[in-house]
PDB file of C-alpha atoms and ligand atoms in Angstrom:
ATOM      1  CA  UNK A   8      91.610  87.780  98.500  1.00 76.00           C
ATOM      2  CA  UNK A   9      92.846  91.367  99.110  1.00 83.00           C
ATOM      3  CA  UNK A  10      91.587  93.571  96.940  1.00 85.00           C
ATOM      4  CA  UNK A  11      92.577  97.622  95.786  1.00 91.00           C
ATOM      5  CA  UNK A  12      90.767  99.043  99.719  1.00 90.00           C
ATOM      6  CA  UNK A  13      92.516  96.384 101.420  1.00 89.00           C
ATOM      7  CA  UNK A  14      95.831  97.056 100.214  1.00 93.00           C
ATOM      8  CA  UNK A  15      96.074 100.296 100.364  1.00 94.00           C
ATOM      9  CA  UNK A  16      95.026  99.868 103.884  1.00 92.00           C
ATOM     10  CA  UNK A  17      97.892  97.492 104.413  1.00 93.00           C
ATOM     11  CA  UNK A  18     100.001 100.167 102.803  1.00 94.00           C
ATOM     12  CA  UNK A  19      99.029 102.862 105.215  1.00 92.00           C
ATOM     13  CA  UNK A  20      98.914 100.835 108.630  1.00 91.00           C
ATOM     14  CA  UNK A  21     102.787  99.767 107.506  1.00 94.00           C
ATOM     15  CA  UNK A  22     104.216 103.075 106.799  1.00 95.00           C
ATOM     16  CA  UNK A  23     104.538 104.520 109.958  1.00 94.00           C
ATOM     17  CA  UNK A  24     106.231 101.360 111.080  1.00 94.00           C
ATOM     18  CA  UNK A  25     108.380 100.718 108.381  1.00 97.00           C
ATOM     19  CA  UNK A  26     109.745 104.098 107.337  1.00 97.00           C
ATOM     20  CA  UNK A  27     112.878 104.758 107.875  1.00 98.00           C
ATOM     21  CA  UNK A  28     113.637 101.629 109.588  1.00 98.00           C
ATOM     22  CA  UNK A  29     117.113 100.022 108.615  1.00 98.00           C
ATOM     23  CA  UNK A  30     117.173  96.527 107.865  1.00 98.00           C
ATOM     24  CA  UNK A  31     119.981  94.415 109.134  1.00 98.00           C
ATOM     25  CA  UNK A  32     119.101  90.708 107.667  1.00 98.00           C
ATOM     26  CA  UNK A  33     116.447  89.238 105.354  1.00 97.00           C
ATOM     27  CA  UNK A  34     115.134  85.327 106.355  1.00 96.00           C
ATOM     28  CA  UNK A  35     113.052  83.352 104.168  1.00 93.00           C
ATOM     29  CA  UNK A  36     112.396  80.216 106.631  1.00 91.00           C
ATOM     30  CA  UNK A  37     108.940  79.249 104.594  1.00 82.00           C
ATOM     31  CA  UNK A  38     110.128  78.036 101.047  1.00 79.00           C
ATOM     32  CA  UNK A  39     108.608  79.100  98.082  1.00 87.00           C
ATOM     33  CA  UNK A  40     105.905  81.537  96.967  1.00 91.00           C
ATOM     34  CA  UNK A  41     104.068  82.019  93.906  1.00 91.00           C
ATOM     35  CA  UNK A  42     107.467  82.462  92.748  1.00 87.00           C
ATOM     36  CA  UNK A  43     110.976  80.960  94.652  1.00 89.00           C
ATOM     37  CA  UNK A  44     112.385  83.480  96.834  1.00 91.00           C
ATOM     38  CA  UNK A  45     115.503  84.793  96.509  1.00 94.00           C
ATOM     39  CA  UNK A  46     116.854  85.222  99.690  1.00 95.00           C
ATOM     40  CA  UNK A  47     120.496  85.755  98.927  1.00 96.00           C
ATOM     41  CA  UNK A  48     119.139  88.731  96.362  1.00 96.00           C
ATOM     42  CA  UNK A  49     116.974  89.907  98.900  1.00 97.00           C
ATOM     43  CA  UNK A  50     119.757  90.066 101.027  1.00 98.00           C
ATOM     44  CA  UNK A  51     121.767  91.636  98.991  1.00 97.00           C
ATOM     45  CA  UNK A  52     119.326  94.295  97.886  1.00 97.00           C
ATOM     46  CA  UNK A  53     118.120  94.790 101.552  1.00 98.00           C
ATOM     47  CA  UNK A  54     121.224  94.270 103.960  1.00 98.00           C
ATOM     48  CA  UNK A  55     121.972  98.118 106.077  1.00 98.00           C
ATOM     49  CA  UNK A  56     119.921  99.499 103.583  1.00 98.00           C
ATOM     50  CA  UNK A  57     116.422 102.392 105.384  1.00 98.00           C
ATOM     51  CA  UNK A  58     112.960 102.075 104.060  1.00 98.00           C
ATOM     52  CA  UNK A  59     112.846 105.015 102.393  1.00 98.00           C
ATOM     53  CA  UNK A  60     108.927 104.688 100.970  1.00 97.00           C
ATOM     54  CA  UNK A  61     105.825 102.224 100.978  1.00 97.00           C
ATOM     55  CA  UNK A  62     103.557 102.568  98.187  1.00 95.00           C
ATOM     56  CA  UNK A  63     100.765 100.569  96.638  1.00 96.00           C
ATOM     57  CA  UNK A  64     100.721 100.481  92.617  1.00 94.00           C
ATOM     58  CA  UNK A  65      97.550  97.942  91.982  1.00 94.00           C
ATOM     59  CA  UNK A  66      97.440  95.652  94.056  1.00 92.00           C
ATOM     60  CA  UNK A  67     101.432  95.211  94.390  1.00 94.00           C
ATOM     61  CA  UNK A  68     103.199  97.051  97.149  1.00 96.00           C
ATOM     62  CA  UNK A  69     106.905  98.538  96.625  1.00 96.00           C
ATOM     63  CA  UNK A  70     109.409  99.351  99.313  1.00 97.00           C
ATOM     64  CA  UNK A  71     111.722 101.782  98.143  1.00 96.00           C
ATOM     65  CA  UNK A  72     115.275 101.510 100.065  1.00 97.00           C
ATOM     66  CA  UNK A  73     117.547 104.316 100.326  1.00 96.00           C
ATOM     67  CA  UNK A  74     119.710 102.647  97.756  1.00 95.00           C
ATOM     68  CA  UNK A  75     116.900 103.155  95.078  1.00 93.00           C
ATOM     69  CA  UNK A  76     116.466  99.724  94.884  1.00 95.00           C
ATOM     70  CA  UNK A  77     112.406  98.481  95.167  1.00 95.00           C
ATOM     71  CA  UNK A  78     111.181  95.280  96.583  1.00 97.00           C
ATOM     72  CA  UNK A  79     107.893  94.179  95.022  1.00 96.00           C
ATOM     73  CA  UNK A  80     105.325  92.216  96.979  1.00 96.00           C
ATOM     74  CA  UNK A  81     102.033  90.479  96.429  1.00 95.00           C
ATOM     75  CA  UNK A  82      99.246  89.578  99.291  1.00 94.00           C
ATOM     76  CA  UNK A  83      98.038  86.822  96.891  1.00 93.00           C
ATOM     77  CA  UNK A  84      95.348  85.349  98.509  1.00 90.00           C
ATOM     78  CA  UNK A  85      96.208  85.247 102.223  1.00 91.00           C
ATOM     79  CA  UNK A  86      99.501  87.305 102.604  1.00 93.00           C
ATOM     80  CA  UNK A  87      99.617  89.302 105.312  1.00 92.00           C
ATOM     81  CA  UNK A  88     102.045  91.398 107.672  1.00 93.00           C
ATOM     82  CA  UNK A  89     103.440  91.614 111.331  1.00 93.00           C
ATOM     83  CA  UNK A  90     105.960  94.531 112.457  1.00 94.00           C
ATOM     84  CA  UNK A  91     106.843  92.872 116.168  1.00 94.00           C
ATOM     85  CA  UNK A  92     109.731  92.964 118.736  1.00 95.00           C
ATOM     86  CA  UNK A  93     112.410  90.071 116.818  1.00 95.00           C
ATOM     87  CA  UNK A  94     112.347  88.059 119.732  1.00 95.00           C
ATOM     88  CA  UNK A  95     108.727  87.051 119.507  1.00 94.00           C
ATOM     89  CA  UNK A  96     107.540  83.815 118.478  1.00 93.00           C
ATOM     90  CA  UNK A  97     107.707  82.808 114.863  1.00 92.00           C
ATOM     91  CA  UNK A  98     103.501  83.010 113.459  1.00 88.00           C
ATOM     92  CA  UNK A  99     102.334  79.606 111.598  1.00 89.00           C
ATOM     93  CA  UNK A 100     103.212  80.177 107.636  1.00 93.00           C
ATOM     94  CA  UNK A 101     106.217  83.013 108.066  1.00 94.00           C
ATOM     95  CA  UNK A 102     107.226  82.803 104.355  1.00 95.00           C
ATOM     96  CA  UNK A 103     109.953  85.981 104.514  1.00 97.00           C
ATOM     97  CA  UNK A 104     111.450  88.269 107.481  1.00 97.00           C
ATOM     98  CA  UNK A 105     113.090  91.368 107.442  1.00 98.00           C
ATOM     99  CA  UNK A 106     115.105  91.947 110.835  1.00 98.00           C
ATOM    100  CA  UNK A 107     115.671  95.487 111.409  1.00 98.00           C
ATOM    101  CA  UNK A 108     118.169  96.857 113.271  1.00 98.00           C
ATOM    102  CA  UNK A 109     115.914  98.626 116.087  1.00 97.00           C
ATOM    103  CA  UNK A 110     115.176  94.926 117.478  1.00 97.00           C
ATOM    104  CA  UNK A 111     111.773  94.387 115.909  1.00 96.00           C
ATOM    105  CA  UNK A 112     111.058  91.942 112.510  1.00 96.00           C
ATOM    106  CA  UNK A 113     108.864  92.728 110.057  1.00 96.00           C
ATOM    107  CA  UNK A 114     107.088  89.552 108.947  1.00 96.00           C
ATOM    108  CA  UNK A 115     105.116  88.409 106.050  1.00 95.00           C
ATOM    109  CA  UNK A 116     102.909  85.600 106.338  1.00 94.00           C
ATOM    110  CA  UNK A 117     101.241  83.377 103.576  1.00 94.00           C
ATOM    111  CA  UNK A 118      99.287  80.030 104.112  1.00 92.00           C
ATOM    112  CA  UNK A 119      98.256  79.127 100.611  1.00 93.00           C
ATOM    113  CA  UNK A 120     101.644  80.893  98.969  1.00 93.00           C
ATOM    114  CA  UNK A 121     100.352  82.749  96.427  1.00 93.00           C
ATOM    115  CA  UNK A 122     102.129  86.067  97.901  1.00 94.00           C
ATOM    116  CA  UNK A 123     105.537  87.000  96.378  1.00 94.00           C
ATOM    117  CA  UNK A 124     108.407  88.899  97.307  1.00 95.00           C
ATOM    118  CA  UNK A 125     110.666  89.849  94.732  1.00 94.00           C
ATOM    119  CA  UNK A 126     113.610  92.451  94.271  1.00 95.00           C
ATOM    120  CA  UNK A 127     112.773  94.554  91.274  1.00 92.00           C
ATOM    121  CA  UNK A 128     115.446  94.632  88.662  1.00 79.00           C
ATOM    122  CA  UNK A 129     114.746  97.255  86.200  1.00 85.00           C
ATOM    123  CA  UNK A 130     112.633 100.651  86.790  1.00 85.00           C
ATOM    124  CA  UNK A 131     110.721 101.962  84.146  1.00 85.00           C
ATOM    125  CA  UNK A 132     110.916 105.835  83.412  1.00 80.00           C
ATOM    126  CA  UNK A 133     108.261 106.329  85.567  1.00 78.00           C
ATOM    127  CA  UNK A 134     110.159 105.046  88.512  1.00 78.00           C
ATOM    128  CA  UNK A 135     108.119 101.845  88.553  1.00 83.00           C
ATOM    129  CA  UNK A 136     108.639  98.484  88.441  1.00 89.00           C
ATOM    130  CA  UNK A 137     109.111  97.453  84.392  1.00 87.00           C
ATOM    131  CA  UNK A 138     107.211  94.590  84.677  1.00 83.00           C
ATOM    132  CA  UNK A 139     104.399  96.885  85.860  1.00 89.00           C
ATOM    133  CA  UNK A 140     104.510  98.985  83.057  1.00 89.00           C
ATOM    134  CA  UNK A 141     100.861  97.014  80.994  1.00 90.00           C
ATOM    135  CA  UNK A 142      99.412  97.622  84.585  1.00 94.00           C
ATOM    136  CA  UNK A 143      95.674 100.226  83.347  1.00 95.00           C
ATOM    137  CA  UNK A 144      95.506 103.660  85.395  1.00 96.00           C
ATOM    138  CA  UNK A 145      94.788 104.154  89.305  1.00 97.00           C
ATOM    139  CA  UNK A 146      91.449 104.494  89.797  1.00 97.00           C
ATOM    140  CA  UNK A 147      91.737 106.628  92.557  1.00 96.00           C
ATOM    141  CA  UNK A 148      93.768 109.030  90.422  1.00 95.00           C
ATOM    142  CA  UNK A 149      93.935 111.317  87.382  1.00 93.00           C
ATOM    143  CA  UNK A 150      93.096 109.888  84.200  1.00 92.00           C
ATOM    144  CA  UNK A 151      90.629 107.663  85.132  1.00 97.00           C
ATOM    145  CA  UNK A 152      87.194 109.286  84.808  1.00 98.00           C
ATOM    146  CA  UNK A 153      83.859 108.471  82.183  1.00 98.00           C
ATOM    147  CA  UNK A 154      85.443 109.631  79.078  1.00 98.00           C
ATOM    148  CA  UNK A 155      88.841 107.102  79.630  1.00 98.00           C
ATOM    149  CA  UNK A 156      85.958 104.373  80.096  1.00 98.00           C
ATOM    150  CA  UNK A 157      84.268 106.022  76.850  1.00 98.00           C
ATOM    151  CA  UNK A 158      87.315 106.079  75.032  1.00 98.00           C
ATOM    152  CA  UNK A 159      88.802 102.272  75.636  1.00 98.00           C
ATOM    153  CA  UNK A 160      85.070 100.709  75.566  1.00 98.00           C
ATOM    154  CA  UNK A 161      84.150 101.850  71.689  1.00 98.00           C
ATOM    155  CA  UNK A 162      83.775  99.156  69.380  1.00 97.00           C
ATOM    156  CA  UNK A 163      84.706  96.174  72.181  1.00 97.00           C
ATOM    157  CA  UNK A 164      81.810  93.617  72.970  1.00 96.00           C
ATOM    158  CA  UNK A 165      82.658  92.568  76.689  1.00 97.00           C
ATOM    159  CA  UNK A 166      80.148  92.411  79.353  1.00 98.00           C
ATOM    160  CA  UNK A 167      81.235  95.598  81.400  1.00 98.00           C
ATOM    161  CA  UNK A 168      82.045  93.538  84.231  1.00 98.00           C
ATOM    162  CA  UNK A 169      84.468  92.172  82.770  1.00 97.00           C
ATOM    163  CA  UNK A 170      86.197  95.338  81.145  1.00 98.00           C
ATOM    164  CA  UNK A 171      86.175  97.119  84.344  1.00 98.00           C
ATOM    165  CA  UNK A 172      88.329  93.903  86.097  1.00 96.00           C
ATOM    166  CA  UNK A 173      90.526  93.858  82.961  1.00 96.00           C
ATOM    167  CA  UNK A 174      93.719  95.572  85.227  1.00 94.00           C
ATOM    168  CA  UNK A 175      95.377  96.756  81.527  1.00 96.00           C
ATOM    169  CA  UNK A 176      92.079  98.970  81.488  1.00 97.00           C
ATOM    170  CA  UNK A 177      92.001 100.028  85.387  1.00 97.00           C
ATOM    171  CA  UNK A 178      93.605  98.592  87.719  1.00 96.00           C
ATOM    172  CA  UNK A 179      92.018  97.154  91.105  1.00 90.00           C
ATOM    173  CA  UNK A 180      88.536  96.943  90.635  1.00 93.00           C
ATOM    174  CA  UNK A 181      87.955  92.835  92.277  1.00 90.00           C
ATOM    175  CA  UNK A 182      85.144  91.249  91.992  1.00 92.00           C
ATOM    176  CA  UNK A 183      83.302  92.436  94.935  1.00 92.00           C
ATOM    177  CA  UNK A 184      84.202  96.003  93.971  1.00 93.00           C
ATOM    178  CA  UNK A 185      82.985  95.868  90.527  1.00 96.00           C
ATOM    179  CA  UNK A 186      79.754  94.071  91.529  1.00 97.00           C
ATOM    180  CA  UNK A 187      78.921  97.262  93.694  1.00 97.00           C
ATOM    181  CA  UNK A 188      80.147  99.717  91.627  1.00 98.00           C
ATOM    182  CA  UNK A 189      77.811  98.510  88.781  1.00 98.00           C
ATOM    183  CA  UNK A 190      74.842  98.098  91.272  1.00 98.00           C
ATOM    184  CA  UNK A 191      75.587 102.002  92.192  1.00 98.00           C
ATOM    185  CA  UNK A 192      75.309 102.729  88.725  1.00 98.00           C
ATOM    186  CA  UNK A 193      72.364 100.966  87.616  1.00 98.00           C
ATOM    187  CA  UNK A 194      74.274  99.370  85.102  1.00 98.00           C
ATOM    188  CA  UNK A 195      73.781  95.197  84.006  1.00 98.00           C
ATOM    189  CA  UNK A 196      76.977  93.319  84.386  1.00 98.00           C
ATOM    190  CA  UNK A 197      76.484  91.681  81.688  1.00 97.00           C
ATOM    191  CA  UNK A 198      75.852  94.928  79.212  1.00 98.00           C
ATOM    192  CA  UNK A 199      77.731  95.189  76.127  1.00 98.00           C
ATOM    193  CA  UNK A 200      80.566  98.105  76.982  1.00 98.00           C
ATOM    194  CA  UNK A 201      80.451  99.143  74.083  1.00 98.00           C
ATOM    195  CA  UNK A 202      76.534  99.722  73.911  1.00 98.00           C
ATOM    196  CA  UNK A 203      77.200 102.165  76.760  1.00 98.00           C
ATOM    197  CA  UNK A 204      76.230 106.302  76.598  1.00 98.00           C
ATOM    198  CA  UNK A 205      79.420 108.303  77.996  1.00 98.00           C
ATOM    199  CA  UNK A 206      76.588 109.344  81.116  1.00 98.00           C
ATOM    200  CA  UNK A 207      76.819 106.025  82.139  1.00 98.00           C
ATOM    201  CA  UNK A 208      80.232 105.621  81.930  1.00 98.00           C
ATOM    202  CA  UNK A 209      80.723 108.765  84.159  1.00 98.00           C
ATOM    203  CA  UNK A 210      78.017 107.447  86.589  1.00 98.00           C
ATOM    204  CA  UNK A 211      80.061 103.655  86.548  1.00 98.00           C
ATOM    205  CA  UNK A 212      83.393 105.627  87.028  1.00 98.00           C
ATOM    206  CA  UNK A 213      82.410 107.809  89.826  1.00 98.00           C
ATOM    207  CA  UNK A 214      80.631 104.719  91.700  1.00 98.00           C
ATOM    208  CA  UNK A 215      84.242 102.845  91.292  1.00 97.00           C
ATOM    209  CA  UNK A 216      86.203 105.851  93.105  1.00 97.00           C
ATOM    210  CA  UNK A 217      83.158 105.927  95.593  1.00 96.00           C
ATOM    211  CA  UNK A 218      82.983 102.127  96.349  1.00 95.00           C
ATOM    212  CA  UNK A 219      86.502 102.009  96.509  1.00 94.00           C
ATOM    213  CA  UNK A 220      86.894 105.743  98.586  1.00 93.00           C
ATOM    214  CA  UNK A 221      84.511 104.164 101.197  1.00 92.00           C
ATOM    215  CA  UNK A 222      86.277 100.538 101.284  1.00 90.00           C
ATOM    216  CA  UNK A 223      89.101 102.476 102.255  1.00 90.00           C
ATOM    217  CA  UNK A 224      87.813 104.468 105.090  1.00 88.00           C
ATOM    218  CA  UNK A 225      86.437 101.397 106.260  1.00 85.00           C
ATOM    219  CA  UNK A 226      89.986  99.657 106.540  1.00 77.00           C
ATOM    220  CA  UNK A 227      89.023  97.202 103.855  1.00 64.00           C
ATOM    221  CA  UNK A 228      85.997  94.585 103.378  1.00 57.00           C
ATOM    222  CA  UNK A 229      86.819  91.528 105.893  1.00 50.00           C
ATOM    223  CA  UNK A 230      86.207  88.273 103.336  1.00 44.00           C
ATOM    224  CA  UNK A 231      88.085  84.873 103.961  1.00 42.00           C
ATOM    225  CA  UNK A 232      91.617  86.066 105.524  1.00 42.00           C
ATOM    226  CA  UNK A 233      91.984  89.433 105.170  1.00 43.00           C
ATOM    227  CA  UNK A 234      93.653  91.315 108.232  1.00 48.00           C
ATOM    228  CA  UNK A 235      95.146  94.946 108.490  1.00 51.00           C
ATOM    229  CA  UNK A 236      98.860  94.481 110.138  1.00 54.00           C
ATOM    230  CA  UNK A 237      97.251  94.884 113.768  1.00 50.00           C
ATOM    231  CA  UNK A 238      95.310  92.051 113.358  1.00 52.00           C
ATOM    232  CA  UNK A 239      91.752  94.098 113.261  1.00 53.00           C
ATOM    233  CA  UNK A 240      89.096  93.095 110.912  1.00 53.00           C
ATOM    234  CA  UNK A 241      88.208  95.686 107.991  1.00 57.00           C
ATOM    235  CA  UNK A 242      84.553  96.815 108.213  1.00 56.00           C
ATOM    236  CA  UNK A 243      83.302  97.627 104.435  1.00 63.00           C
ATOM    237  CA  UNK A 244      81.093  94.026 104.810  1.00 62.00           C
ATOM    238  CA  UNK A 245      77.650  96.451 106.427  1.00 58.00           C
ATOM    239  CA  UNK A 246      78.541  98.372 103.377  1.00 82.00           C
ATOM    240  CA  UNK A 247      78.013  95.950 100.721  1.00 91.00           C
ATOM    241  CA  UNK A 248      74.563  96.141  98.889  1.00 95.00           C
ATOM    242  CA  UNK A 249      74.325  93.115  96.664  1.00 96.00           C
ATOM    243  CA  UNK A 250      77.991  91.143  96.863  1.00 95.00           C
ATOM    244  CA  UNK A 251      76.769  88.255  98.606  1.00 94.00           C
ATOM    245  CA  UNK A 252      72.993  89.054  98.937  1.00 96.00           C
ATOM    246  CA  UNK A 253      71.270  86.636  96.328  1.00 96.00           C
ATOM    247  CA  UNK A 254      67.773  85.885  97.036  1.00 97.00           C
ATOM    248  CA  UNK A 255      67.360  89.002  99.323  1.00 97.00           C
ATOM    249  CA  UNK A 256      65.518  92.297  99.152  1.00 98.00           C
ATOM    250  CA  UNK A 257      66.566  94.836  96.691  1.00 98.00           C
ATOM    251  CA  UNK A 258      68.103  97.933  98.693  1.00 97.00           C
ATOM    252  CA  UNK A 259      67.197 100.374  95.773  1.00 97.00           C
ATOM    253  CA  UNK A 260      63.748  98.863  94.519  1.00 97.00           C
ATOM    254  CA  UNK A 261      62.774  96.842  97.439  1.00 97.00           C
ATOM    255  CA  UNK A 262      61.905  93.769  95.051  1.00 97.00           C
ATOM    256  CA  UNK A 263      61.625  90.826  97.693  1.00 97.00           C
ATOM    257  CA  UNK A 264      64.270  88.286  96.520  1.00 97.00           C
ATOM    258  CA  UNK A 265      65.447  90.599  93.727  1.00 97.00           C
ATOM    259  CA  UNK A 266      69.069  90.426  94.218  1.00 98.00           C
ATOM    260  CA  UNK A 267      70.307  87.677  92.147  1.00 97.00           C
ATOM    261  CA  UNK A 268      73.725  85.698  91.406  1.00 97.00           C
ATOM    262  CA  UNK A 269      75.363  84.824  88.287  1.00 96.00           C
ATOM    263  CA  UNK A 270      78.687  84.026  86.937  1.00 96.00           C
ATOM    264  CA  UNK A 271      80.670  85.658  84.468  1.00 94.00           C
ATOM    265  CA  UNK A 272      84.247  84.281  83.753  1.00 90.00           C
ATOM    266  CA  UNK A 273      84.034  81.591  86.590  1.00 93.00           C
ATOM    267  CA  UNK A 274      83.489  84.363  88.977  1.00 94.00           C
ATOM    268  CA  UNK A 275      80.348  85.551  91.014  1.00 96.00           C
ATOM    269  CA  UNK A 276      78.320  88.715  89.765  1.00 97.00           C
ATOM    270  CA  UNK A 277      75.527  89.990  91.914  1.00 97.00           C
ATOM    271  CA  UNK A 278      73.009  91.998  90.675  1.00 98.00           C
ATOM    272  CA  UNK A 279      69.068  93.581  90.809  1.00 98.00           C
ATOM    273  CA  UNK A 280      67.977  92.987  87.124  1.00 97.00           C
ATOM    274  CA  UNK A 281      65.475  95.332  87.495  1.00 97.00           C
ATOM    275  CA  UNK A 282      67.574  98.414  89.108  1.00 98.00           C
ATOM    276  CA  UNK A 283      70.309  97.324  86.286  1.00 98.00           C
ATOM    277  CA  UNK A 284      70.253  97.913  82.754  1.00 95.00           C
TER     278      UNK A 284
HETATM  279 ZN1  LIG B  16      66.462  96.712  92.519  1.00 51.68          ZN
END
C-alpha cells in the first residue's frame, strides 16, 4: 500500500505533467471504486477546466482546477497513474481518465479498487477539503515536533505504535514507517505513550521526519504494487533496518536473530527488544 514517501513521490513525478494541462473529457470505463464514481460530476467539475495545482495532504492527493474546484484522490492499495499520448492502448484495470486537450490522457489505474476519485464539494477555511478537516498535522511540516507528541500523549495508555499511526494525531506515518522510526529511536512499540520523557518524544519525532525525508529521496519503498508514474521501482527497501527482518541480525546491537516480529492491531511491528525500550 502507498504510504506518506510514496505519495508524495507520485505527487511530484505528476506535476510537471499535469500542470497547466486543460482537460477536455473525463471517462470512467472501470466501474466503481472504494466509492461509485461520479463521472457526470467529474465531468462537470473537470470539462475545459487547467490543472492549476497537485498537492498531497496525507495520503490524499488534490488537483486544484482553475475554477477552484478540487478533485480528491486515493491510491488505496494499488492505485496508480499514467500521463500517455490518448491514442495508446487502454492498461488492464483503467478505473478513471482524464483526456486533455494536448492529445495525451492521464490515467488512473486500480486492480483491487480501493482508490477513489471524488470531486470535493465544500472547502474548509483552510482551503482544504472539509472532509479532511480531523486529518492530525504534516509530519514533514510545522507543528509537528517532540513537544506536539508530548502534549497529545499525556495521560493516554496506547502502545506508541499505535498513537503515532493514529492519522487524527499525525498524519502518514504506515506501518513500515512507524516500525523504523521507533527502531531509530530506541523506543518499544509496544511502550505506554504516555510513560514517555519529552527526550524521547523529540528523538521519535525527528526519526519520523528522517525516515520519511529519506523514503522520499529514495522515490518511495517498492512493497507489493507500488510504482512512481514512469513505471520505476522506488528504492527505500536497502534502507529498511528491521521492517521485514525477523529472525536476522540486529543492525544497531548486532544480536544474531535479534530482530523480532509481532503484531499490534492486526498489523506487523518489527523490532530489536534489546535496542528498544
Ligand atoms: Zn538491537
Amino acid at each position: 500500500m502507498p504510504e506518506l514517501p510514496e505519495v508524495e513521490t507520485i505527487v511530484r513525478s505528476l506535476r510537471p505533467h499535469l500542470r497547466g494541462a486543460v482537460i477536455r473529457d473525463v471517462a470512467a470505463p472501470g466501474g466503481r471504486l472504494r466509492h461509485p464514481v461520479d463521472v457526470e460530476a467529474l465531468r462537470l467539475a473537470c470539462r475545459g477546466q487547467a490543472i492549476a495545482e497537485l498537492r498531497r495532504r496525507a495520503k490524499y492527493i488534490l488537483v486544484e482546477l482553475s475554477s477552484g474546484t478540487v478533485l480528491v484522490l486515493h491510491l488505496g492499495m494499488t492505485g496508480a497513474f499514467r500521463v500517455v499520448p490518448s491514442a495508446a492502448p487502454a492498461a488492464t484495470h483503467e478505473r478513471v481518465v482524464w483526456i486533455l486537450e494536448d492529445g495525451r490522457s492521464w490515467r488512473f489505474m486500480d486492480p483491487r479498487r480501493f482508490g477513489s476519485v471524488q470531486v470535493c464539494t465544500s472547502l474548509g477555511a483552510d482551503g482544504l477539503p472539509a472532509a479532511l478537516a480531523g486529518l492530525g498535522p504534516e509530519p514533514l511540516e510545522a507543528g509537528f515536533d517532540g513537544e506536539y507528541l508530548y502534549r497529545r500523549t499525556r495521560g493516554r495508555d496506547r502502545p506508541i505504535k499505535n498513537h503515532i499511526m493514529d492519522q487524527a494525531e499525525v498524519v502518514g506515518v504506515g506501518n513500515i514507517y512507524a516500525s523504523e522510526a521507533l527502531f531509530r529511536a530506541g523506543i518499544s512499540p509496544r511502550r505506554r505513550c504516555g510513560t514517555l520523557s519529552r527526550k524521547a518524544l523529540d528523538r521519535l519525532a525527528d526519526a519520523i521526519r528522517e525516515v520519511l525525508t529519506e523514503a522520499i529521496a529514495a522515490g518511495g519503498t517498492t512493497i507489493d504494487d507500488f510504482r512512481d508514474v514512469d513505471g520505476s521501482e522506488g528504492h527505500f527497501t536497502t534502507n529498511l533496518q528491521v521492517y521485514g527482518r525477523q529472525g536476522q541480525d540486529c543492525l544497531r546491537c548486532g544480536r544474531p536473530g535479534g530482530i523480532r516480529r509481532l503484531v499490534q492491531a492486526g498489523r506487523s511491528t518489527y523490532c530489536c527488544p534489546r535496542c528498544q525500550r
